[in-house]
Coordinates of C-alpha atoms in Angstrom, one line a residue:
Chain B
M821 CA -30.1 10.5 -21.9
L822 CA -30.0 14.2 -21.7
T823 CA -28.7 14.4 -18.3
L824 CA -26.0 11.9 -19.2
H825 CA -24.7 14.1 -21.7
R826 CA -24.9 17.2 -20.4
L827 CA -23.1 15.2 -17.3
S828 CA -20.3 14.1 -19.9
L829 CA -19.6 17.5 -21.3
K830 CA -15.9 17.8 -21.1
K831 CA -14.1 19.3 -23.9
P832 CA -11.4 17.3 -25.0
T833 CA -9.4 20.1 -26.3
V834 CA -6.4 18.5 -28.2
L835 CA -9.0 16.6 -30.7
I836 CA -11.0 19.8 -31.1
R837 CA -7.8 21.4 -32.5
L838 CA -6.4 18.4 -34.4
L839 CA -10.0 18.3 -35.9
K840 CA -9.8 22.0 -36.4
A841 CA -6.6 21.6 -38.1
M842 CA -7.6 18.8 -40.6
I843 CA -10.7 21.1 -41.6
W844 CA -8.6 23.9 -42.2
F845 CA -6.6 21.8 -44.4
G846 CA -9.0 19.9 -46.4
A847 CA -11.2 23.0 -46.9
S848 CA -8.2 24.7 -48.7
L849 CA -7.3 22.2 -50.7
P850 CA -10.0 22.7 -53.6
I851 CA -8.9 26.3 -53.8
L852 CA -5.3 24.8 -54.0
R853 CA -6.5 22.8 -57.0
L854 CA -8.4 25.6 -58.7
V855 CA -4.9 27.9 -58.5
I856 CA -2.7 25.1 -59.6
L857 CA -5.0 24.3 -62.2
G858 CA -6.0 27.9 -63.4
V859 CA -2.0 29.0 -63.6
T860 CA -0.9 25.5 -65.4
E861 CA -3.9 26.5 -67.6
N862 CA -5.9 23.0 -66.9
L863 CA -8.7 24.2 -66.2
G864 CA -10.6 23.2 -69.4
A865 CA -12.4 24.7 -72.7
N866 CA -15.0 27.3 -70.0
P867 CA -12.3 28.0 -67.3
I868 CA -14.6 30.4 -66.1
E869 CA -17.9 28.1 -65.6
F870 CA -15.4 25.6 -64.1
I871 CA -14.5 28.2 -60.9
E872 CA -18.3 28.9 -60.9
R873 CA -19.2 25.5 -60.6
S874 CA -16.4 24.3 -58.4
T875 CA -16.9 27.1 -56.0
G876 CA -20.5 26.6 -55.7
T877 CA -20.5 22.8 -55.2
W878 CA -18.0 23.4 -52.2
A879 CA -20.2 26.0 -50.7
L880 CA -23.0 23.5 -51.0
V881 CA -20.9 20.7 -49.8
F882 CA -19.5 22.8 -46.8
L883 CA -23.3 24.0 -45.6
L884 CA -24.2 20.1 -45.6
L885 CA -21.0 19.1 -43.4
S886 CA -22.0 21.7 -41.1
L887 CA -25.6 20.2 -40.9
I888 CA -24.3 17.0 -40.1
I889 CA -22.7 18.1 -36.8
T890 CA -26.2 18.2 -34.8
P891 CA -27.4 14.7 -35.6
L892 CA -23.8 13.5 -35.1
R893 CA -23.5 15.1 -31.6
H894 CA -27.0 13.2 -30.7
L895 CA -25.6 10.1 -32.5
T896 CA -22.5 9.8 -30.9
G897 CA -23.2 11.5 -27.3
Q898 CA -20.3 13.5 -28.3
P899 CA -21.4 17.2 -27.5
W900 CA -18.2 18.9 -27.9
L901 CA -18.3 18.2 -31.8
I902 CA -20.4 21.7 -31.8
A903 CA -17.2 23.5 -31.7
V904 CA -16.3 22.7 -35.3
R905 CA -20.1 23.3 -36.8
R906 CA -19.1 27.4 -37.0
L907 CA -15.9 26.5 -38.9
L908 CA -17.5 24.5 -41.4
G909 CA -20.4 27.1 -41.5
L910 CA -17.4 29.7 -42.2
W911 CA -15.7 27.8 -44.9
M912 CA -19.5 27.7 -46.6
F913 CA -19.5 31.1 -46.3
A914 CA -16.1 31.7 -47.8
Y915 CA -16.8 29.3 -50.7
A916 CA -20.0 31.3 -51.5
C917 CA -18.0 34.7 -51.6
L918 CA -15.9 32.9 -53.9
H919 CA -18.7 31.8 -56.1
L920 CA -20.0 35.6 -56.0
T921 CA -16.6 36.6 -56.8
S922 CA -16.1 34.3 -60.1
Y923 CA -19.7 35.4 -61.3
V924 CA -19.0 39.2 -61.0
W925 CA -15.5 39.4 -61.7
L926 CA -14.7 36.7 -63.9
D927 CA -17.8 35.9 -65.6
Y928 CA -19.5 39.7 -65.9
Q929 CA -16.2 41.7 -65.5
F930 CA -18.2 44.2 -62.6
D931 CA -20.6 45.1 -65.6
W932 CA -23.4 45.9 -63.0
P933 CA -26.5 46.7 -65.1
D934 CA -26.1 43.1 -67.0
I935 CA -25.7 41.6 -63.5
A936 CA -28.6 43.3 -62.3
K937 CA -30.3 42.2 -65.6
D938 CA -29.2 38.7 -64.9
I939 CA -30.1 38.6 -61.3
F940 CA -33.9 39.6 -61.9
K941 CA -34.6 38.0 -65.2
H942 CA -33.3 34.3 -64.2
P943 CA -34.8 32.5 -61.6
Y944 CA -32.0 30.4 -61.0
V945 CA -29.6 33.4 -60.2
L946 CA -32.1 35.3 -58.0
V947 CA -32.4 32.3 -55.7
G948 CA -28.5 32.1 -55.6
A949 CA -28.1 35.6 -54.8
S950 CA -31.0 35.5 -51.8
A951 CA -28.8 32.4 -50.6
F952 CA -25.8 34.6 -50.2
L953 CA -27.4 37.5 -48.8
L954 CA -28.7 35.6 -46.4
T955 CA -25.7 34.3 -45.5
L956 CA -24.1 37.6 -44.3
P957 CA -26.2 37.9 -41.0
L958 CA -24.8 34.2 -40.2
A959 CA -21.1 35.1 -40.8
A960 CA -21.4 38.2 -39.2
T961 CA -22.7 36.8 -36.1
S962 CA -20.3 33.5 -36.0
N963 CA -18.4 34.3 -32.7
E964 CA -18.5 34.6 -29.2
K965 CA -19.7 38.2 -28.8
A966 CA -22.3 37.8 -30.9
I967 CA -23.7 34.5 -29.4
R968 CA -23.7 36.4 -26.0
M969 CA -25.1 39.3 -27.1
L970 CA -28.1 37.5 -29.1
R971 CA -28.9 34.8 -26.8
Q972 CA -31.8 32.5 -27.6
R973 CA -32.4 35.0 -30.9
W974 CA -28.6 33.8 -32.0
K975 CA -30.3 30.2 -32.3
S976 CA -33.4 31.8 -34.1
L977 CA -31.2 33.7 -36.8
H978 CA -29.3 30.8 -37.4
M979 CA -32.2 28.4 -38.2
L980 CA -31.8 30.5 -41.7
V981 CA -29.1 27.9 -42.8
Y982 CA -32.3 25.4 -43.5
L983 CA -33.9 28.1 -45.7
I984 CA -30.2 28.8 -47.5
G985 CA -29.9 24.9 -48.0
V986 CA -33.4 24.6 -49.7
L987 CA -32.4 27.9 -51.8
A988 CA -29.2 26.5 -52.5
L989 CA -30.3 23.3 -54.0
L990 CA -33.4 25.0 -56.1
H991 CA -30.2 27.4 -57.6
Y992 CA -28.5 24.1 -58.6
W993 CA -31.5 22.5 -59.9
W994 CA -33.2 25.3 -61.9
L995 CA -29.2 25.8 -63.6
V996 CA -29.0 22.2 -64.6
K997 CA -30.2 22.3 -68.2
K998 CA -31.7 18.4 -68.3
D999 CA -29.6 16.0 -66.4
V1000 CA -30.6 16.4 -62.8
T1001 CA -28.5 13.4 -61.5
E1002 CA -26.2 15.7 -59.1
P1003 CA -29.2 18.1 -57.7
V1004 CA -31.1 14.9 -57.0
I1005 CA -28.2 13.3 -54.6
Y1006 CA -27.5 16.8 -53.2
S1007 CA -31.1 17.2 -52.4
I1008 CA -31.4 13.7 -51.0
V1009 CA -28.3 14.3 -48.7
F1010 CA -30.1 17.4 -47.6
A1011 CA -33.1 15.8 -46.7
M1012 CA -31.7 12.7 -44.9
L1013 CA -29.6 15.4 -42.6
M1014 CA -33.3 17.2 -42.2
F1015 CA -34.8 14.2 -41.3
A1016 CA -32.3 13.3 -38.7
R1017 CA -32.7 16.5 -36.6
W1018 CA -36.8 15.3 -36.7
R1019 CA -36.5 13.5 -33.0
P1020 CA -40.2 13.1 -32.0
G1021 CA -41.0 14.5 -28.2
I1022 CA -37.7 15.9 -27.2
N1023 CA -36.7 18.1 -30.5
K1024 CA -37.8 20.8 -28.4
A1025 CA -35.4 20.1 -25.6
S1026 CA -32.2 20.4 -27.2
S1027 CA -30.8 21.6 -30.5
Chain L
M206 CA 32.9 26.4 -46.3
L207 CA 29.2 26.5 -47.3
L208 CA 29.7 30.1 -47.9
D209 CA 32.8 29.7 -49.9
N210 CA 31.3 27.2 -52.2
N211 CA 28.1 29.5 -52.7
R212 CA 30.0 32.1 -53.9
R213 CA 31.3 30.5 -57.1
N214 CA 28.5 28.2 -57.6
P215 CA 25.2 30.2 -56.4
S216 CA 23.1 27.3 -57.1
G217 CA 25.1 24.8 -55.2
I218 CA 25.0 22.4 -58.0
L219 CA 27.9 20.2 -59.1
P220 CA 28.8 20.5 -62.8
S221 CA 28.9 16.7 -62.7
E222 CA 25.0 16.8 -61.3
I223 CA 23.9 18.8 -64.7
T224 CA 22.2 16.1 -67.2
P225 CA 24.1 16.9 -70.6
Q226 CA 21.7 18.3 -73.2
E227 CA 22.1 15.2 -75.2
M228 CA 20.6 13.0 -72.9
F229 CA 18.3 15.4 -71.6
E230 CA 16.7 15.7 -75.2
Q231 CA 17.0 12.2 -75.6
R232 CA 14.6 11.7 -72.2
R233 CA 12.1 14.4 -73.9
Q234 CA 12.0 12.4 -77.2
L235 CA 11.2 9.0 -75.0
L236 CA 8.7 10.7 -73.1
K237 CA 6.7 12.3 -76.0
V238 CA 6.9 8.6 -77.9
A239 CA 5.4 7.3 -74.6
G240 CA 3.2 9.9 -74.8
V241 CA 1.9 9.2 -78.1
A242 CA 1.8 5.7 -77.7
A243 CA -0.6 6.3 -74.7
M244 CA -2.6 8.3 -76.4
S245 CA -3.1 6.0 -79.4
V246 CA -4.4 3.3 -77.0
L247 CA -6.7 5.6 -74.8
F248 CA -7.8 7.4 -77.6
P249 CA -7.8 5.3 -80.9
T250 CA -10.2 7.5 -82.9
H251 CA -7.4 10.4 -82.7
L252 CA -5.5 8.4 -85.4
Q253 CA -8.7 7.7 -87.6
A254 CA -9.6 11.2 -87.4
A255 CA -6.3 12.4 -88.7
Q256 CA -7.6 11.7 -92.4
T257 CA -7.3 15.1 -94.5
L258 CA -10.1 16.0 -96.7
D259 CA -9.9 18.3 -100.1
F260 CA -11.6 21.1 -99.9
Q261 CA -11.5 24.9 -101.3
K262 CA -11.2 27.8 -99.1
T263 CA -14.0 30.5 -98.9
A264 CA -14.1 33.9 -97.6
Y265 CA -16.7 33.2 -94.6
G266 CA -15.2 33.9 -91.4
K267 CA -11.9 34.6 -92.6
E268 CA -11.3 37.4 -89.8
E269 CA -12.4 35.5 -86.8
K270 CA -9.9 34.0 -84.6
L271 CA -10.3 30.2 -84.7
T272 CA -11.3 28.4 -81.6
S273 CA -8.3 25.7 -80.8
F274 CA -9.0 22.1 -82.0
E275 CA -8.6 20.9 -78.7
D276 CA -11.4 23.1 -77.3
V277 CA -13.7 22.5 -80.6
T278 CA -13.2 18.7 -79.9
G279 CA -13.1 18.4 -76.3
Y280 CA -16.1 20.8 -74.8
N281 CA -19.0 19.4 -76.5
N282 CA -23.0 19.1 -76.3
Y283 CA -23.7 15.8 -77.6
Y284 CA -26.0 14.1 -74.9
E285 CA -26.2 10.6 -76.8
F286 CA -22.2 10.4 -75.5
G287 CA -23.4 11.8 -71.7
T288 CA -24.6 15.3 -70.5
G289 CA -21.2 16.2 -69.7
K290 CA -19.1 18.4 -72.1
E291 CA -16.2 16.3 -72.1
D292 CA -18.4 13.0 -72.1
P293 CA -18.6 13.0 -75.9
A294 CA -14.9 12.9 -76.6
R295 CA -14.4 10.2 -74.2
E296 CA -17.2 8.1 -74.7
S297 CA -17.6 8.2 -78.4
T298 CA -14.7 6.4 -79.4
L299 CA -16.4 3.1 -79.9
F300 CA -18.7 4.8 -82.6
K301 CA -18.4 3.8 -85.9
P302 CA -19.3 6.1 -88.4
S303 CA -18.7 4.4 -91.6
P304 CA -20.2 2.7 -93.7
W305 CA -22.8 5.5 -93.7
A306 CA -26.0 6.2 -95.5
I307 CA -28.5 8.7 -94.9
K308 CA -32.4 8.1 -95.7
I309 CA -34.3 10.2 -97.6
E310 CA -37.9 10.0 -97.2
G311 CA -41.7 11.7 -97.0
A312 CA -42.6 14.6 -99.6
V313 CA -39.8 13.5 -102.4
K314 CA -40.4 12.4 -105.9
Q315 CA -39.2 8.7 -104.6
A316 CA -37.6 7.6 -101.3
K317 CA -34.2 6.7 -101.3
T318 CA -30.6 6.4 -99.6
I319 CA -27.5 8.1 -100.3
S320 CA -24.1 7.1 -99.2
L321 CA -21.7 9.8 -97.3
E322 CA -19.2 9.1 -100.4
Q323 CA -22.2 9.7 -102.6
L324 CA -23.2 12.8 -100.7
M325 CA -19.7 14.3 -100.6
K326 CA -19.9 14.2 -104.7
L327 CA -22.6 16.4 -105.1
A328 CA -20.9 19.4 -104.4
P329 CA -17.1 20.2 -103.9
L330 CA -16.3 20.4 -100.3
E331 CA -15.8 23.9 -99.0
E332 CA -14.3 25.1 -95.7
R333 CA -16.9 27.6 -93.6
I334 CA -15.5 29.1 -90.7
Y335 CA -18.7 30.2 -88.6
R336 CA -19.1 31.1 -85.3
M337 CA -21.0 28.7 -83.4
R338 CA -23.3 30.3 -80.3
C339 CA -24.8 27.7 -77.8
V340 CA -28.0 28.3 -76.0
E341 CA -25.9 28.4 -72.9
A342 CA -24.4 31.5 -73.9
W343 CA -21.0 30.5 -75.2
S344 CA -19.3 30.4 -78.4
M345 CA -16.6 29.5 -80.8
V346 CA -15.3 29.7 -84.1
I347 CA -15.2 26.7 -85.9
P348 CA -13.5 25.8 -89.5
W349 CA -16.0 23.3 -90.7
L350 CA -15.7 21.5 -94.2
G351 CA -18.9 20.8 -95.8
L352 CA -21.2 21.4 -98.6
P353 CA -24.5 23.4 -98.9
L354 CA -27.5 21.5 -97.7
K355 CA -29.5 22.8 -100.8
A356 CA -27.3 20.3 -102.9
L357 CA -29.0 17.3 -101.3
I358 CA -32.1 18.7 -101.3
D359 CA -31.6 19.4 -105.2
W360 CA -30.7 15.8 -105.5
A361 CA -33.6 14.5 -103.2
Q362 CA -36.2 16.5 -105.3
P363 CA -38.7 17.4 -102.9
T364 CA -42.1 17.7 -104.1
G365 CA -44.8 21.0 -103.7
N366 CA -45.7 19.3 -100.3
A367 CA -42.5 19.7 -98.6
K368 CA -42.7 22.4 -96.5
Y369 CA -40.5 21.6 -93.7
I370 CA -37.7 19.3 -93.3
E371 CA -36.8 17.0 -90.4
F372 CA -33.4 15.6 -89.5
V373 CA -33.2 12.5 -87.3
S374 CA -30.0 11.5 -85.8
Y375 CA -28.3 7.9 -85.5
N376 CA -29.5 6.6 -82.1
D377 CA -27.9 3.3 -80.9
P378 CA -27.7 2.7 -77.6
R379 CA -25.2 -0.1 -77.5
H380 CA -22.6 2.5 -79.0
M381 CA -24.1 5.7 -77.5
P382 CA -24.1 5.2 -73.6
G383 CA -25.7 8.5 -73.3
A384 CA -28.5 7.0 -75.4
R385 CA -29.3 4.6 -73.1
I386 CA -30.7 7.2 -70.5
P387 CA -33.9 9.0 -71.3
V388 CA -32.8 12.7 -70.8
L389 CA -34.2 13.2 -74.0
D390 CA -36.8 11.5 -76.4
W391 CA -34.6 9.6 -78.3
P392 CA -33.6 9.9 -81.3
Y393 CA -32.9 13.3 -81.5
I394 CA -35.3 15.3 -84.0
E395 CA -34.3 18.9 -85.1
G396 CA -35.9 20.6 -88.2
L397 CA -35.9 24.0 -90.6
R398 CA -38.5 25.4 -92.6
M399 CA -37.7 24.9 -96.2
D400 CA -36.6 28.5 -97.2
E401 CA -34.0 27.9 -94.1
A402 CA -32.7 24.8 -95.4
M403 CA -31.9 26.3 -98.9
Q404 CA -30.2 29.3 -97.4
P405 CA -26.7 29.4 -98.9
L406 CA -25.2 29.5 -95.1
T407 CA -26.7 25.9 -94.1
I408 CA -24.4 23.5 -94.8
L409 CA -24.0 19.6 -94.2
A410 CA -20.5 19.4 -92.3
V411 CA -18.2 16.4 -92.8
G412 CA -15.1 17.8 -91.3
L413 CA -13.7 20.4 -89.5
Y414 CA -9.9 21.4 -89.3
G415 CA -9.3 20.1 -92.5
K416 CA -9.9 16.3 -91.4
V417 CA -12.6 14.2 -91.0
L418 CA -15.4 15.4 -88.5
P419 CA -14.5 13.5 -85.3
N420 CA -17.2 11.3 -83.8
Q421 CA -17.8 13.9 -81.0
N422 CA -18.6 16.8 -83.4
G423 CA -21.4 14.8 -85.2
A424 CA -19.5 12.4 -87.1
P425 CA -19.9 11.7 -90.1
V426 CA -22.2 14.2 -90.9
R427 CA -23.9 16.9 -89.1
L428 CA -25.8 20.1 -89.9
V429 CA -24.5 23.6 -89.5
V430 CA -27.0 26.2 -89.3
P431 CA -24.8 29.1 -88.0
W432 CA -27.2 32.0 -87.4
K433 CA -29.2 29.3 -85.2
Y434 CA -28.3 28.5 -81.5
G435 CA -25.9 25.2 -81.5
F436 CA -28.9 22.7 -80.5
K437 CA -30.3 23.2 -84.2
G438 CA -26.9 21.2 -85.8
A439 CA -28.4 17.7 -85.6
K440 CA -25.4 15.3 -85.6
A441 CA -25.3 11.9 -87.2
I442 CA -27.5 12.3 -89.3
S443 CA -29.3 9.0 -90.6
T444 CA -32.8 10.2 -91.9
I445 CA -33.9 13.4 -93.7
R446 CA -37.6 13.7 -94.0
F447 CA -39.3 16.2 -96.1
V448 CA -42.9 17.2 -94.3
E449 CA -45.5 19.1 -94.5
H450 CA -45.9 20.5 -91.0
M451 CA -43.4 22.0 -88.6
P452 CA -41.5 18.9 -87.0
N453 CA -41.6 18.9 -83.2
T454 CA -38.3 18.8 -82.2
T455 CA -36.4 17.0 -79.5
W456 CA -35.7 20.2 -77.3
M457 CA -39.0 21.4 -77.9
K458 CA -40.8 18.4 -76.4
A459 CA -38.3 18.6 -73.7
S460 CA -39.5 21.9 -72.4
P461 CA -41.7 24.5 -74.9
R462 CA -40.8 27.2 -73.0
E463 CA -37.4 27.4 -73.3
Y464 CA -36.6 26.1 -76.8
G465 CA -38.8 27.2 -79.8
F466 CA -38.4 25.5 -83.6
Y467 CA -36.8 28.5 -84.9
A468 CA -34.0 29.1 -81.9
N469 CA -32.4 31.8 -84.0
V470 CA -29.9 33.6 -82.0
N471 CA -31.6 36.7 -80.8
P472 CA -29.9 39.1 -77.8
S473 CA -33.3 40.4 -77.2
V474 CA -35.2 37.1 -76.5
D475 CA -33.9 35.7 -73.1
H476 CA -33.8 32.4 -72.2
P477 CA -35.0 31.3 -68.8
R478 CA -32.1 30.5 -67.4
W479 CA -29.1 32.2 -69.9
T480 CA -28.7 35.8 -70.9
Q481 CA -28.6 35.7 -74.5
S482 CA -27.5 39.2 -74.6
S483 CA -23.9 38.5 -73.9
E484 CA -21.5 35.1 -74.7
K485 CA -18.4 33.5 -73.2
R486 CA -16.0 33.1 -76.2
I487 CA -14.5 29.6 -75.6
G488 CA -10.1 29.9 -75.1
A489 CA -10.6 33.5 -74.5
G490 CA -9.1 32.9 -71.1
L491 CA -10.0 33.7 -67.9
F492 CA -10.3 37.3 -67.9
A493 CA -11.4 37.8 -71.0
G494 CA -15.0 38.8 -70.1
R495 CA -18.2 38.6 -72.4
I496 CA -18.7 39.6 -75.8
K497 CA -21.8 41.1 -76.9
T498 CA -24.3 38.6 -78.9
R499 CA -25.4 39.5 -82.1
M500 CA -28.7 39.2 -83.9
F501 CA -28.6 36.1 -86.0
N502 CA -25.1 35.7 -84.4
G503 CA -24.1 38.5 -87.0
Y504 CA -25.3 36.9 -90.0
D505 CA -27.6 39.5 -91.3
E506 CA -28.1 38.3 -94.6
V507 CA -30.9 35.9 -93.2
G508 CA -33.0 38.8 -91.7
Q509 CA -35.1 38.6 -94.8
L510 CA -36.2 34.9 -94.2
Y511 CA -38.2 36.0 -90.9
A512 CA -39.7 39.6 -92.5
G513 CA -43.2 40.3 -90.7
M514 CA -42.5 37.4 -88.2
D515 CA -42.7 38.6 -84.5
L516 CA -39.5 36.8 -83.4
K517 CA -40.3 37.2 -79.8
K518 CA -43.3 35.0 -80.4
Y519 CA -41.6 32.5 -82.8
F520 CA -38.3 32.0 -80.7

C-alpha cells in the first residue's frame, strides 16, 4: 500500500495551482464580507464583537481544514494534497492575526495595562493568547528553506498545531456563557480529525 | 469620436438615458411601500408595538446619549427566545403579552392577582433614562417607561416576614422556543432584597421609547434595577413572591462562582470571563473604544444600602 503511494507520487501541477487559487479566493471572502458589512454599517449592534467572533471562528475553521489534509491524503491515496496544507495553515495564521488585531486595536484601543490585566485575569483570554504565540514559530517556519534546514525537527515542531487546536477550542468553550452548542460541534470535528490520524501499526511509518 | 464624445460629456451617459427625477422618486416611494409591507408580514409585532403610552418626563439620564431604538430592540439577552443576541427579536413574534396578570403571593396580607391595566394605574408612568450595564461588559442607555416597584409593594401589603422579593418570569415552551432547551433552569428567577426593591430607582418597566414594551425587551412588564447587571432585570414577570430567605436565582444556580445574588455593577470585582472595569457602549462605533465602568453603574445614591458589607464577598 505504502510503496504504491510512493510510486504514484507525481505532482499534478495544474490541479495544485487550481486548488490553491480556489483556497485564496475562498479564504479572502470572509474578510471581504467584513469590509462590506463594516463600510455599510451592517455589523450589528456590537460590531467589535462581531469582528472578533468572525475572525476567531475562521481561524479555527482553517486550523481544522489544515488538519483534514493528512487523513484525506491517506484516504484518497493522493499524496500531492500536502501541497495545499501549508497554504491552509497560513490562512489560519492570517485570521488569528486579524483576530488579535481586532482585540488589541478595536476592543482595547492599545490600552496595554488593561490588555495585560485581561489576559492574566481571564483564563479564556490567556489560553487564546498562548495559542496565538504558538502559531508564531509555525508561521515563521512555513517555507521551503526552514523545512530543509530543520529536517526531522520541522515535523516535531509542527506537531504544535495539535496543541494550538486544543487551546483554541478551550478558548472558545470558556468564552461561551451557557450555550455551548458551537464549541461542541467544533470539538467533535477536531476529535474526528485526530481519530482519523490514528492508524494502528503504520502511524509511525508515515505522517 | 470616442474622445470627442467624452470631452463634451465626461460620464459618457446620454441625456435620454437619465431617469427623470419624478420617475426616480416614484420608484423610491414604491420601494418604500414594498419594504413596509414586507416588514409588516415578517415582523407583525413591529406594528403592535407602535402603541404609544402617556407618561411624565423625569430628570433621570437627561444628559445621556440614547442608544438607538434598533439596537435596544435588536440586541437582547433573553434566553427564553434563544441564546443569540438577535434571537429574541426574531423568535418572540408569536408571544402574546396580553391579557396579562401578575400573581402576588408569599408573605403578604392576602395573596392576590393584579392585571397589567390595574398595575399601570398604581402610579403615573414615568420616563426613566437609565444606563444598562450587562455583565458581558457592554452597555446601553435606554429610555424606559414604568413605575416605581414600591407602588406595587405598597399595594401588595407585605407582612413583617417579607425580607426579599422573588420575581418569576413567564415560562411557555410553546411560544418561547428557547425555553424548550434546558440551557437554564426554567422558569427564570430573580430576586431583590426588600430595601433594594423599595429604592426609588427600581422600576417595573412597561415601555420604552414612548411605546409599549416590545416582546424582546420583556413585554409586558419587566424589572429594571439600573445599578445592577442587566440579568437582574427579570422579564415578562408572571409571579412576585415575598419571601423570608434569599431567593436562589437562575444565574446563581447556573454558576454560583460567576453570578452572585447582589450582582451590583462593580468595576473592582472581576468576572472570571469579562473585565468589569470597562465596557463597550453599544452604538458607539467601531473605533470608539471602551469607557470606564463606574461603581453601582454611576448610581452612587444606592451605596448606603450596602454600608458595611464586603462587596467582594457579596458580589
